[in-house]
Structure formats: C-alpha cells, structure tokens
Short mmCIF file of C-alpha atoms in Angstrom, two decimals:
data_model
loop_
_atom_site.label_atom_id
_atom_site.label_comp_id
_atom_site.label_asym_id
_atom_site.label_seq_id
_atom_site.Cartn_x
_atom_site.Cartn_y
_atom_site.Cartn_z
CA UNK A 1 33.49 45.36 -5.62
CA UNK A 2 36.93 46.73 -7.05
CA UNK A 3 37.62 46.08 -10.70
CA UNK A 4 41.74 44.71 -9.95
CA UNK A 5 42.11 42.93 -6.56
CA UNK A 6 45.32 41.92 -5.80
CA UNK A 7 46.50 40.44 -2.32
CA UNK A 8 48.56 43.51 -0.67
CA UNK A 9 51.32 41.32 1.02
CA UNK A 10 54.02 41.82 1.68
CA UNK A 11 55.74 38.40 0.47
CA UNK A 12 59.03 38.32 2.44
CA UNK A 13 61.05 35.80 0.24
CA UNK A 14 65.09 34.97 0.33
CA UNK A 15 67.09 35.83 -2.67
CA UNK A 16 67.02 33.03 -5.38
CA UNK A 17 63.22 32.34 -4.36
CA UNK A 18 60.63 32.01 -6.80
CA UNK A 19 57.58 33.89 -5.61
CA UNK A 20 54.09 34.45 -7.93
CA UNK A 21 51.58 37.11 -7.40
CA UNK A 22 47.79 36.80 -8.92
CA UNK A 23 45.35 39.43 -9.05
CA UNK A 24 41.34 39.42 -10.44
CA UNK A 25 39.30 41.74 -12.28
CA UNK A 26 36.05 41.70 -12.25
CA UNK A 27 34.94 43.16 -15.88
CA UNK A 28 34.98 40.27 -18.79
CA UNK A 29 35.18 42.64 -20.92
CA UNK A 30 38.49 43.69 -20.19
CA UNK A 31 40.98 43.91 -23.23
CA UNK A 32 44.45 44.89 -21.98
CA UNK A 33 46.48 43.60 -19.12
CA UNK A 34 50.08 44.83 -17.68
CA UNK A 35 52.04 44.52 -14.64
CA UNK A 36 53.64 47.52 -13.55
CA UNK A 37 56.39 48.03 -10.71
CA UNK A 38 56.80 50.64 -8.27
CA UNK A 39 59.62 51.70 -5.94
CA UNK A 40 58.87 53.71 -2.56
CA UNK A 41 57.72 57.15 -3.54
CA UNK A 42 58.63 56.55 -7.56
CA UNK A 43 56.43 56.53 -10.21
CA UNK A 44 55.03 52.95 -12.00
CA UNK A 45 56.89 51.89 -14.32
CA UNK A 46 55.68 49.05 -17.07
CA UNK A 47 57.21 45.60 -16.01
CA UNK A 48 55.13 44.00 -19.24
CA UNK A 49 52.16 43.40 -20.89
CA UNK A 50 50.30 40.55 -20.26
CA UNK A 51 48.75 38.30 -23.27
CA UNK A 52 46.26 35.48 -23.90
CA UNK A 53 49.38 33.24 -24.35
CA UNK A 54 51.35 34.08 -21.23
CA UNK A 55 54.75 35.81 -21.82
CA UNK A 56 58.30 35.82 -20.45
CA UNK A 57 60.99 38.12 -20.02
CA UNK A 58 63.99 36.87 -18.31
CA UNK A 59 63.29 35.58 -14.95
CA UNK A 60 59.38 37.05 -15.22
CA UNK A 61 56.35 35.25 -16.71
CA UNK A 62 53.25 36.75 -17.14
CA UNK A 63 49.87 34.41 -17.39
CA UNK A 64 46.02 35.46 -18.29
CA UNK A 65 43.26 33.54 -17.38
CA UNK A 66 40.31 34.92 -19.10
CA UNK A 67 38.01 32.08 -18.09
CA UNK A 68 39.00 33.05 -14.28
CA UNK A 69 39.78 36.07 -14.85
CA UNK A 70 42.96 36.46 -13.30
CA UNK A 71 46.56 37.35 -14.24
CA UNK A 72 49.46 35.96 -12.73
CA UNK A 73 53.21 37.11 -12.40
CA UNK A 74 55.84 34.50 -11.83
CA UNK A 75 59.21 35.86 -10.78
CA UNK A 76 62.46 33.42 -10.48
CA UNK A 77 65.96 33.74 -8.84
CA UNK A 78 65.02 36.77 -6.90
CA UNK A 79 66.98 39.84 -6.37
CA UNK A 80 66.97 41.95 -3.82
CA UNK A 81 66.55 44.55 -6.11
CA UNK A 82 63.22 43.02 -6.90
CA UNK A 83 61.53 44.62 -3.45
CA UNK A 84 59.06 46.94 -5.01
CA UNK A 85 55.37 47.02 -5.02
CA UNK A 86 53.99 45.03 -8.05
CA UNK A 87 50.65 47.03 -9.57
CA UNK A 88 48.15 44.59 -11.82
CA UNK A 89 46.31 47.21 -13.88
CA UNK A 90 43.50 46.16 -16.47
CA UNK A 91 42.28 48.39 -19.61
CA UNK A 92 38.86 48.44 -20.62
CA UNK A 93 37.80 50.28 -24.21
CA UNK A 94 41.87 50.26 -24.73
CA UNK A 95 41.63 53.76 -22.74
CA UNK A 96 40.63 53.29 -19.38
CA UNK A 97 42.97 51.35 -17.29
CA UNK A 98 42.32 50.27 -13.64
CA UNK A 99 44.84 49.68 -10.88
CA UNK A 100 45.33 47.40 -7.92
CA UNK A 101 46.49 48.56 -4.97
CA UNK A 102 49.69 46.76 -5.59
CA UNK A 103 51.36 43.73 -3.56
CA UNK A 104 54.47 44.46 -1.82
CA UNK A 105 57.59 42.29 -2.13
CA UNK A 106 60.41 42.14 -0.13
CA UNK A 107 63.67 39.83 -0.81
CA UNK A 108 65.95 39.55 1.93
CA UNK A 109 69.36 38.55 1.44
CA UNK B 1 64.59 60.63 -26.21
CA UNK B 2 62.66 62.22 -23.77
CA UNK B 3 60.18 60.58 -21.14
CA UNK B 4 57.38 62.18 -19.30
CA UNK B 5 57.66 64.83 -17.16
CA UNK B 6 55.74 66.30 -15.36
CA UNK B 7 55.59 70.24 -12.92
CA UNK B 8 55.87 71.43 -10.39
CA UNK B 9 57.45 68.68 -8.37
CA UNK B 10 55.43 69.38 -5.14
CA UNK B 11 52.90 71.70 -4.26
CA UNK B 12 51.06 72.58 -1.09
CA UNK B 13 48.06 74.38 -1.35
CA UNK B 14 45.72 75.76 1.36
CA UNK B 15 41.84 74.29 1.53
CA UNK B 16 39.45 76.22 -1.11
CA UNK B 17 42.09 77.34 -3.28
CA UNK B 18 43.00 76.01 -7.27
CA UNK B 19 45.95 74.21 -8.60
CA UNK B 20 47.15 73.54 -11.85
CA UNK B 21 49.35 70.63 -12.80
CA UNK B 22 51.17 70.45 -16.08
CA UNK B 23 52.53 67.30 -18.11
CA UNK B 24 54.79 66.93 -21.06
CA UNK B 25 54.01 63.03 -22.92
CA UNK B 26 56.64 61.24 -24.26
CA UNK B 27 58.34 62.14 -27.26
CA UNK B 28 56.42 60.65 -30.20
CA UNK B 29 52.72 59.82 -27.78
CA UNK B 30 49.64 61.82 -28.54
CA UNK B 31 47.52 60.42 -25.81
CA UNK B 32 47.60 61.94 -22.04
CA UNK B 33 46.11 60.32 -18.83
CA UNK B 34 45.79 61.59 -15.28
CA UNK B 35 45.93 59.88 -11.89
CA UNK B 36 45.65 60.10 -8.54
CA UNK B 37 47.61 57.83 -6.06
CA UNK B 38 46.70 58.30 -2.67
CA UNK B 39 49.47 56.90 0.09
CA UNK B 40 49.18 52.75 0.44
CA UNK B 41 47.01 52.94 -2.79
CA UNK B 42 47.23 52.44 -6.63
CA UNK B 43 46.83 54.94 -9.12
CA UNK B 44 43.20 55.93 -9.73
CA UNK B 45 41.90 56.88 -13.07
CA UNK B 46 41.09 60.72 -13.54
CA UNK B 47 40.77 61.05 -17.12
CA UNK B 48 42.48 60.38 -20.56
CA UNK B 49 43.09 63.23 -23.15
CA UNK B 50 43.12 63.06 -26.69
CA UNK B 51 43.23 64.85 -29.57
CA UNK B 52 42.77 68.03 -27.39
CA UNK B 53 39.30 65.91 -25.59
CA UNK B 54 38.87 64.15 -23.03
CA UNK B 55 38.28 60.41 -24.54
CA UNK B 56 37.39 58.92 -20.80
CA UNK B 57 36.87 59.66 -17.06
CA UNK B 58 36.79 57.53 -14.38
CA UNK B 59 34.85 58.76 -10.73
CA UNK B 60 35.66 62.16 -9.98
CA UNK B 61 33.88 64.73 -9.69
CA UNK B 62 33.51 67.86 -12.21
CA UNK B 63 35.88 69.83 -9.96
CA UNK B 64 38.92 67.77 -11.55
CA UNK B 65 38.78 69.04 -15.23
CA UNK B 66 41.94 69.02 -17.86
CA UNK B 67 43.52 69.95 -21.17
CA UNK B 68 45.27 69.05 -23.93
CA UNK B 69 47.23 71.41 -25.94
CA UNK B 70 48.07 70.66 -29.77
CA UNK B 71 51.65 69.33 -28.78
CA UNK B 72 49.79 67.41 -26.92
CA UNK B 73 50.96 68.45 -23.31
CA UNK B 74 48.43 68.74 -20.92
CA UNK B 75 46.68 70.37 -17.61
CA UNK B 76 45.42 68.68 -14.90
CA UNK B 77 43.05 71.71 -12.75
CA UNK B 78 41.77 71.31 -9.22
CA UNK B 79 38.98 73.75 -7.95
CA UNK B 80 37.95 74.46 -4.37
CA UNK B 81 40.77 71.66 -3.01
CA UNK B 82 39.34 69.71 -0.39
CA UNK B 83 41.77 67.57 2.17
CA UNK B 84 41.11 64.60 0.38
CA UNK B 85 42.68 65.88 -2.68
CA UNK B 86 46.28 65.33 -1.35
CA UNK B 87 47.52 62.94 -3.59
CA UNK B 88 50.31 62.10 -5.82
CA UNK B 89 49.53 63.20 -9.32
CA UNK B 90 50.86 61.33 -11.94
CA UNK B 91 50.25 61.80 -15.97
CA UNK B 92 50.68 59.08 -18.73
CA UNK B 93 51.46 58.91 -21.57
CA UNK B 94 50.71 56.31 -24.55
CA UNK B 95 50.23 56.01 -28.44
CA UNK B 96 46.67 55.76 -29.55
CA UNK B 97 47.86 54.01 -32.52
CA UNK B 98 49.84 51.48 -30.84
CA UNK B 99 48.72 47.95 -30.08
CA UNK B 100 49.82 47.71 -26.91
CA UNK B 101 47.99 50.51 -25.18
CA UNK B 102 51.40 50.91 -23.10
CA UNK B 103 51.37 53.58 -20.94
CA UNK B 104 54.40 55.55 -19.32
CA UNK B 105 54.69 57.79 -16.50
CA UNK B 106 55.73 60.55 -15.51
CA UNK B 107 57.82 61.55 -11.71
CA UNK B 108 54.62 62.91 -10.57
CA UNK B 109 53.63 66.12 -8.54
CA UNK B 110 52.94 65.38 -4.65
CA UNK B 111 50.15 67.72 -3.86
CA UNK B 112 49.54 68.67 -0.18
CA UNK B 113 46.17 70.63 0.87
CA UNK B 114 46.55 71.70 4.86
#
C-alpha cells in the first residue's frame, strides 16, 4: 500500500469553478502535511502547509482529517492559471516526507 | 535572496557509468534532501542530509549515496547507472529549526541513462 494516495485525475473544470482534491496516508503517525504544486516539467513548489485546524489562503483551503486520515484542498474561482498537478506530501519524524503522485487539474476557459 | 539551485541542468550518461549531482540550499537552510521523480510520478524520497549526515533514507539502494559539505551544499552520487535511474533529480532544502518543516526546491537535473 502507498503511504499518500491521491486520485490522479485530471479534473477538467471551467474557470470560476470550485473544485476539491483529497488524498490519504496511510501512517497515523504522520506529523506534517503540505500541498505542493507543479507545472509541466517544473519543479514543486509549496502551495501551503496543512494544519489540524484547516487553513486558508486566498481562494485555497486546506483541511486535515486525522481521524480519516485524509487532507483535503479546496480551491475557489478558478484560474486558468491554476492547471498544474497538485502533489499531497506527508512528513513522518519531521524529516522524511512522502509524495503522491499528484492529481492533475485543468481549467478551461 | 537566493533559492535552490541545483547542476548540471541535464545529463545523459551511458549504462554502468557514475554521476554526480550537486545542490546549493537556500540561503539561510542547513538541511538538504534528495529525490527522484520519475515521468507521471511524484517525487520519491532518496535521503535527507544534515549536519554533514545523512539524518534519513527512504528505499534505495546503497548505490545512491550523498554529501553534505559544511556550507551545507550537497552531492547526490550514482554508481553503476542502471536504465531505471533516469529520473528527474531534485534537492530540497529546509530549516531544521523551523516549525514548519517547509521544504523548497530546487530546478532539478534531468538525468538520462541510454
């Protein structure tokens, strides 16, 4: 079983949709949580961190579920700039971070 | 201030041989952490450097070793590349003594074995 699981897509959503993405991890132990974004052929780059008590950040919102252990991203009013792939990753020991193998959005005008 | 980068760029190396792939962290992070990112996948965990050790490794084998140097750069070394191997290489890099455990990355290096 893979630590992060996250459903690969691709969402095709119109601009101004709201579209959410969840992912699970399998280790209860887990400490750290972050959703990361990646463009075609670019390196991740940190989207935000993820806490107990759910975070926002202009039209994205974040949400852990330790219970279920999953770990939600909520993203408003889309862009078209948006259309990336969208990487869950999970940190264990605060040093050892796991991946998903991302879920690819695309926002059409 | 700056980010991570990382060298060469690309790299294609021939079955059997060695490579060497070099990261600078972020100015100000003292912690360094390789991965490989094969095509249609995410990263996977190599290791994590710190304080010139490696502090963690995920599942690869002992051919994949690294380094840290005291400005806290680091190596990433490949023996006896295999087909398999060709990846995207990417280093992070965080603060150990930050509470967020953020990491950044670097452009990568896109390593081809033929």
């Amino acid at each position: 079983r893979k630590e992060v699981e996250q459903d690969p897509g691709p969402f095709n959503v119109p601009e101004g949709a709201t579209v959410a993405f969840n992912c699970t991890y399998s280790n209860s132990a887990s400490q750290s949580f972050f959703w990361y974004r990646q463009d075609c052929r670019k390196e991740p780059k940190l989207l935000m961190s993820v806490y107990s008590s759910g975070n926002e950040d202009g039209r994205f919102t974040a949400q852990l579920n330790r219970a279920s252990q999953y770990i939600s991203l909520l993203i408003r009013d889309s862009k078209l700039s948006d259309s990336a792939t969208y990487l869950c990753v999970v940190g264990y020991n605060f040093n050892k971070f796991y991946f998903g193998s991302g879920t690819k959005l695309n926002v059409k005008p | 201030d700056a980010g991570v980068t990382q060298s060469p760029t690309h790299l294609i190396k021939t079955r059997g041989q060695q490579v060497t792939l070099r990261c600078s962290p972020k100015s100000g992070h003292d912690t360094v952490s390789w991965y490989q990112q094969a095509l249609g996948q995410g990263p996977q965990f190599i290791f994590q450097y710190y304080e010139e050790e490696e502090r963690q490794r995920g599942n690869f084998p002992d051919r994949f070793s690294g380094h840290q140097f005291p400005n806290y750069s680091s190596e990433l070394n490949v023996n006896a590349l295999l087909l398999g191997d060709s990846a995207l290489y990417l280093c992070a890099s965080s603060l150990s003594s930050g509470s967020s455990y953020e990491q950044y990355f670097g452009p990568g290096t896109r390593l081809t074995v033929t």
